[in-house]
Coordinates of C-alpha atoms in Angstrom, one line a residue:
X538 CA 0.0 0.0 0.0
X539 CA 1.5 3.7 -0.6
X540 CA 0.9 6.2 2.0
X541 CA 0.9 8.7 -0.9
X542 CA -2.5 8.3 -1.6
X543 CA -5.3 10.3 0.0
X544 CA -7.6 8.8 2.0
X545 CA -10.3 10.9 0.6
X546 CA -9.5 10.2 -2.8
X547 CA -12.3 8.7 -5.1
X548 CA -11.0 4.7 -6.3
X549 CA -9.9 4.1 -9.7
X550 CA -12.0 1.5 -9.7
X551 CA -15.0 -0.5 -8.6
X552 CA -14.8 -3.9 -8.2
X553 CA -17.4 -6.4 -7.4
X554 CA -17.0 -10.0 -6.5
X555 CA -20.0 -12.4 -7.3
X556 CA -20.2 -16.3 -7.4
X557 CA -22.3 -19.1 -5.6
X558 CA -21.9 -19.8 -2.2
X559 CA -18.7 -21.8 -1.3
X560 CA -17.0 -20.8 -4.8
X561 CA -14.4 -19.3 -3.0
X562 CA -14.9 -15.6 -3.7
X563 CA -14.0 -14.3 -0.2
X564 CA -10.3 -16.7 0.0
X565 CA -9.4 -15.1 -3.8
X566 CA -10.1 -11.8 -2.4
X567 CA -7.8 -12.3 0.6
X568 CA -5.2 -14.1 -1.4
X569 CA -5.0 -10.8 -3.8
X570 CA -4.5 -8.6 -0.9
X571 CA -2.8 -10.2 1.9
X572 CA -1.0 -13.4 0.0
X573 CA -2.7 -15.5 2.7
X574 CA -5.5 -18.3 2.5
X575 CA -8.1 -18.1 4.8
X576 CA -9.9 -21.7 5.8
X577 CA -12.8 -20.3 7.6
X578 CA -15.0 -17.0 7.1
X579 CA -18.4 -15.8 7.9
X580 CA -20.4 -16.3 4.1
X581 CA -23.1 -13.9 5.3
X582 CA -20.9 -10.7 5.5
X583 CA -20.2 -8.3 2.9
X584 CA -16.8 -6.6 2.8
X585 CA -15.5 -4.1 1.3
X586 CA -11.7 -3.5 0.4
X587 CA -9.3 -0.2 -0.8
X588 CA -6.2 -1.8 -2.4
X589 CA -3.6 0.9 -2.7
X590 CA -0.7 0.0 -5.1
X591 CA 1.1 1.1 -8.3
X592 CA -0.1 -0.2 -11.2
X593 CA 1.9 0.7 -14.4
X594 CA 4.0 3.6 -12.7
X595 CA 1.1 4.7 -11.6
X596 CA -0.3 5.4 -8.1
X597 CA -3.9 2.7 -8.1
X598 CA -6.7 2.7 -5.9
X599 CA -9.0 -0.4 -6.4
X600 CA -12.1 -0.8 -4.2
X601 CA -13.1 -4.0 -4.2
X602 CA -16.7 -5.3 -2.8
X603 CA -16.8 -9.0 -1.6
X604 CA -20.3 -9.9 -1.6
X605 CA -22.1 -12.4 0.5
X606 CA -23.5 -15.8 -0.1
X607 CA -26.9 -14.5 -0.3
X608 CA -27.8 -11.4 -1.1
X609 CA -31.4 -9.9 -2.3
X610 CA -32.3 -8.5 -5.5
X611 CA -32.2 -5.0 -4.1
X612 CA -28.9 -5.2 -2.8
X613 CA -27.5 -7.0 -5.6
X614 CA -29.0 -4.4 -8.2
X615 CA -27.7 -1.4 -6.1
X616 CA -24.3 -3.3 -6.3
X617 CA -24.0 -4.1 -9.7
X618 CA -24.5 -0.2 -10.3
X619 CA -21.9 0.9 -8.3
X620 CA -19.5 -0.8 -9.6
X621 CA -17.6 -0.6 -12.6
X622 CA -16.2 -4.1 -13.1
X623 CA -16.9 -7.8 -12.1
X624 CA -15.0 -10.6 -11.4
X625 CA -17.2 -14.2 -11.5
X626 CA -15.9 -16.9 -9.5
X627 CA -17.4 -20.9 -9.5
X628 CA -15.6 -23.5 -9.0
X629 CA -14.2 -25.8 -11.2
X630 CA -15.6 -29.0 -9.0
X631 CA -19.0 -27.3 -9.7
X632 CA -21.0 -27.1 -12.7
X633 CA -23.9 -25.4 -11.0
X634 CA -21.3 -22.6 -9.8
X635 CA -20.5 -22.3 -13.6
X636 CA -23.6 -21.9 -15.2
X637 CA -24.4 -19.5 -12.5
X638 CA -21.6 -17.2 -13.4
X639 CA -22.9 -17.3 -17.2
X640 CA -26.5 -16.6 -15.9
X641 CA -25.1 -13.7 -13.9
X642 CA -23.4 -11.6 -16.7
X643 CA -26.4 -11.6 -18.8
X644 CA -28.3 -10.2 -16.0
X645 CA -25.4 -7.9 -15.3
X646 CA -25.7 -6.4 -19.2
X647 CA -29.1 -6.0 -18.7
X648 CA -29.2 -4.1 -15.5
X649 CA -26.3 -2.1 -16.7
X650 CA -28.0 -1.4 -20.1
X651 CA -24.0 -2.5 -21.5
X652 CA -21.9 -5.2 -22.0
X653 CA -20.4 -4.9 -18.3
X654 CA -16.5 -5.4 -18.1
X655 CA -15.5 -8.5 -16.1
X656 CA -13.0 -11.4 -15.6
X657 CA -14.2 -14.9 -15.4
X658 CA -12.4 -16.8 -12.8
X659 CA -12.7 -20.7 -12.1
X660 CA -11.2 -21.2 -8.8
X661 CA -10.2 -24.5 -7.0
X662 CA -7.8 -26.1 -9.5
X663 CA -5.7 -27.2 -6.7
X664 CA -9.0 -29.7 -7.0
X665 CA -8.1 -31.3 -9.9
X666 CA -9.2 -35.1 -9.3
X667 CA -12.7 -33.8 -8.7
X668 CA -12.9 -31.1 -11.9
X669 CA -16.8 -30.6 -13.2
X670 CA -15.7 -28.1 -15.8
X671 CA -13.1 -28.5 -18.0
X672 CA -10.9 -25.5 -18.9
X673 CA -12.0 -25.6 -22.6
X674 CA -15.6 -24.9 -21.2
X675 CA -14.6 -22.2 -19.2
X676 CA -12.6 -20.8 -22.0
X677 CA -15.3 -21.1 -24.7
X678 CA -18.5 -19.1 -22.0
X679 CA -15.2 -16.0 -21.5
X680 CA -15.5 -15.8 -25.0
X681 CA -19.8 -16.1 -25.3
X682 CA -19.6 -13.5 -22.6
X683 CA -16.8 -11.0 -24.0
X684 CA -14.7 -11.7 -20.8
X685 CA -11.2 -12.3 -20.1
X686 CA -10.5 -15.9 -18.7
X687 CA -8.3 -16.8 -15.6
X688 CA -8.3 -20.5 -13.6
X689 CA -6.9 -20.4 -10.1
X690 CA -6.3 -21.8 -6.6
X691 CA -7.2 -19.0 -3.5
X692 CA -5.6 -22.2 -1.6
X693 CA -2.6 -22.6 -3.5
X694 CA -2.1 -18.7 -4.5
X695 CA -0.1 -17.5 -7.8
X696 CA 0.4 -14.9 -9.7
X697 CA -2.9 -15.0 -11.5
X698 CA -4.9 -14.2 -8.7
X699 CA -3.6 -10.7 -9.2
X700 CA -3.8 -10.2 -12.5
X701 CA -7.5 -11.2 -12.5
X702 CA -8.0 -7.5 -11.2
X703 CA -4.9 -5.6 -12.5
X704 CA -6.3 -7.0 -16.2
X705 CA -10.0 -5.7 -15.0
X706 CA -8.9 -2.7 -13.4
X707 CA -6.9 -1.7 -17.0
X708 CA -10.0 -2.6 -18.7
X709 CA -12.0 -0.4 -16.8
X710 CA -9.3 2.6 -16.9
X711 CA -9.3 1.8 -21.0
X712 CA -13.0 2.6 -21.2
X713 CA -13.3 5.4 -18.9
X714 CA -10.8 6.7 -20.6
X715 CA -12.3 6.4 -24.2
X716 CA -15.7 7.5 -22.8
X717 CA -14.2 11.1 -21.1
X718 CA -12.8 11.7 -24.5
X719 CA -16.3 11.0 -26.0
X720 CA -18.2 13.3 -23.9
X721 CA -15.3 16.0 -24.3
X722 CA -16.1 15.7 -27.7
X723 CA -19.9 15.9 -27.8
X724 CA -19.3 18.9 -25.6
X725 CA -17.4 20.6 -28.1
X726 CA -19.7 19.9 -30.6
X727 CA -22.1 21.1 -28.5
X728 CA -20.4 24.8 -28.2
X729 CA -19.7 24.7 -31.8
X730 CA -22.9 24.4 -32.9
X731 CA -24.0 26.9 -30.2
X732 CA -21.7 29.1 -31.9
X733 CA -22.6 29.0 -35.1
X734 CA -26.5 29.4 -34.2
X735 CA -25.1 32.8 -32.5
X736 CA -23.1 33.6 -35.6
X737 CA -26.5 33.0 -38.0
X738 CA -28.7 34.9 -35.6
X739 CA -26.0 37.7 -36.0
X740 CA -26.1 37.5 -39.8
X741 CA -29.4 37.1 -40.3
X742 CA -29.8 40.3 -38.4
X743 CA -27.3 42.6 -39.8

């Protein structure tokens, strides 16, 4: 973390985590931020992170929401518009987890009105000998979907467990980016044609 950074400051980025229950979303959130697995954790709690780094030679805050097990519509809907990026965690020892996550982006999209940025993630492949959903499958819905593709272990750690939200967080800074420069633009546009009006009025008059 850099002490740089203003606590006041607004995040980066948004981040929500959302999965089954038991996928493992909270142990992949604790991985990316502490480097340590956690065996035991209350599934009802929400938590909510600010990860302070730098991030391409740049100073990076990332708010991440870990969502519980079971949330209502109300609270899922106000979370899915706060935030500007997902990740979707199942497991890869269950199928139900997996279809689940593919469900959950379309309903994402529509909520959003967009196709909503986010990362795919099948955790557990330290559980190999009891696999459900084969890599290829997980590879082939990342694509359905438009989302990048990560498998992992919060057990076993790695370095993909970062990059699952460095990759989203540049994804989301990509089309903030491209979407300040579009609405700089329509507001130029906007004064232009403002000031032609004003010059036409001004012609028309003289």
């Amino acid at each position: 973390m850099s002490g740089t950074l203003s606590k006041s400051r607004p995040p980066d980025s948004k981040i929500v985590v959302l999965g089954n229950p038991g996928v493992g979303k909270s142990a992949l959130v604790v991985r990316f931020l502490t480097n340590r697995f956690i065996w035991e954790y209350d599934p009802t709690l929400e938590r909510s992170y600010k990860h302070h780094t730098i991030l391409d030679d740049e100073h990076t805050l990332i708010e991440i929401l870990d969502t519980a097990g079971q949330e209502d519509t109300m609270q899922q809907e106000g979370n899915a518009r706060w935030a500007d990026g997902f990740v979707l965690v199942y497991a890869i020892n269950d199928r139900q987890s997996f279809e689940a996550a593919g469900n959950l982006k379309h309903h994402l999209d529509m909520l959003k009105k967009t196709n909503v940025l986010c990362m795919l993630v099948g955790n557990k492949v330290d559980l190999l000998h009891e696999r459900r959903v084969t890599t290829e499958e997980g590879e082939a819905l990342a694509v359905e979907l438009s989302c990048g593709f990560f498998e992992t272990s919060a057990s076993d750690g790695g370095e993909d467990i970062p990059e699952v939200f460095y990759e989203l967080h540049r994804d989301i800074k990509r089309r903030k980016s491209i979407e300040t420069k579009g609405r700089r633009r329509s507001s130029a546009q906007q004064v232009k044609h403002v000031f032609n009006r004003m010059l036409n009025k001004i012609g028309n008059s003289s």
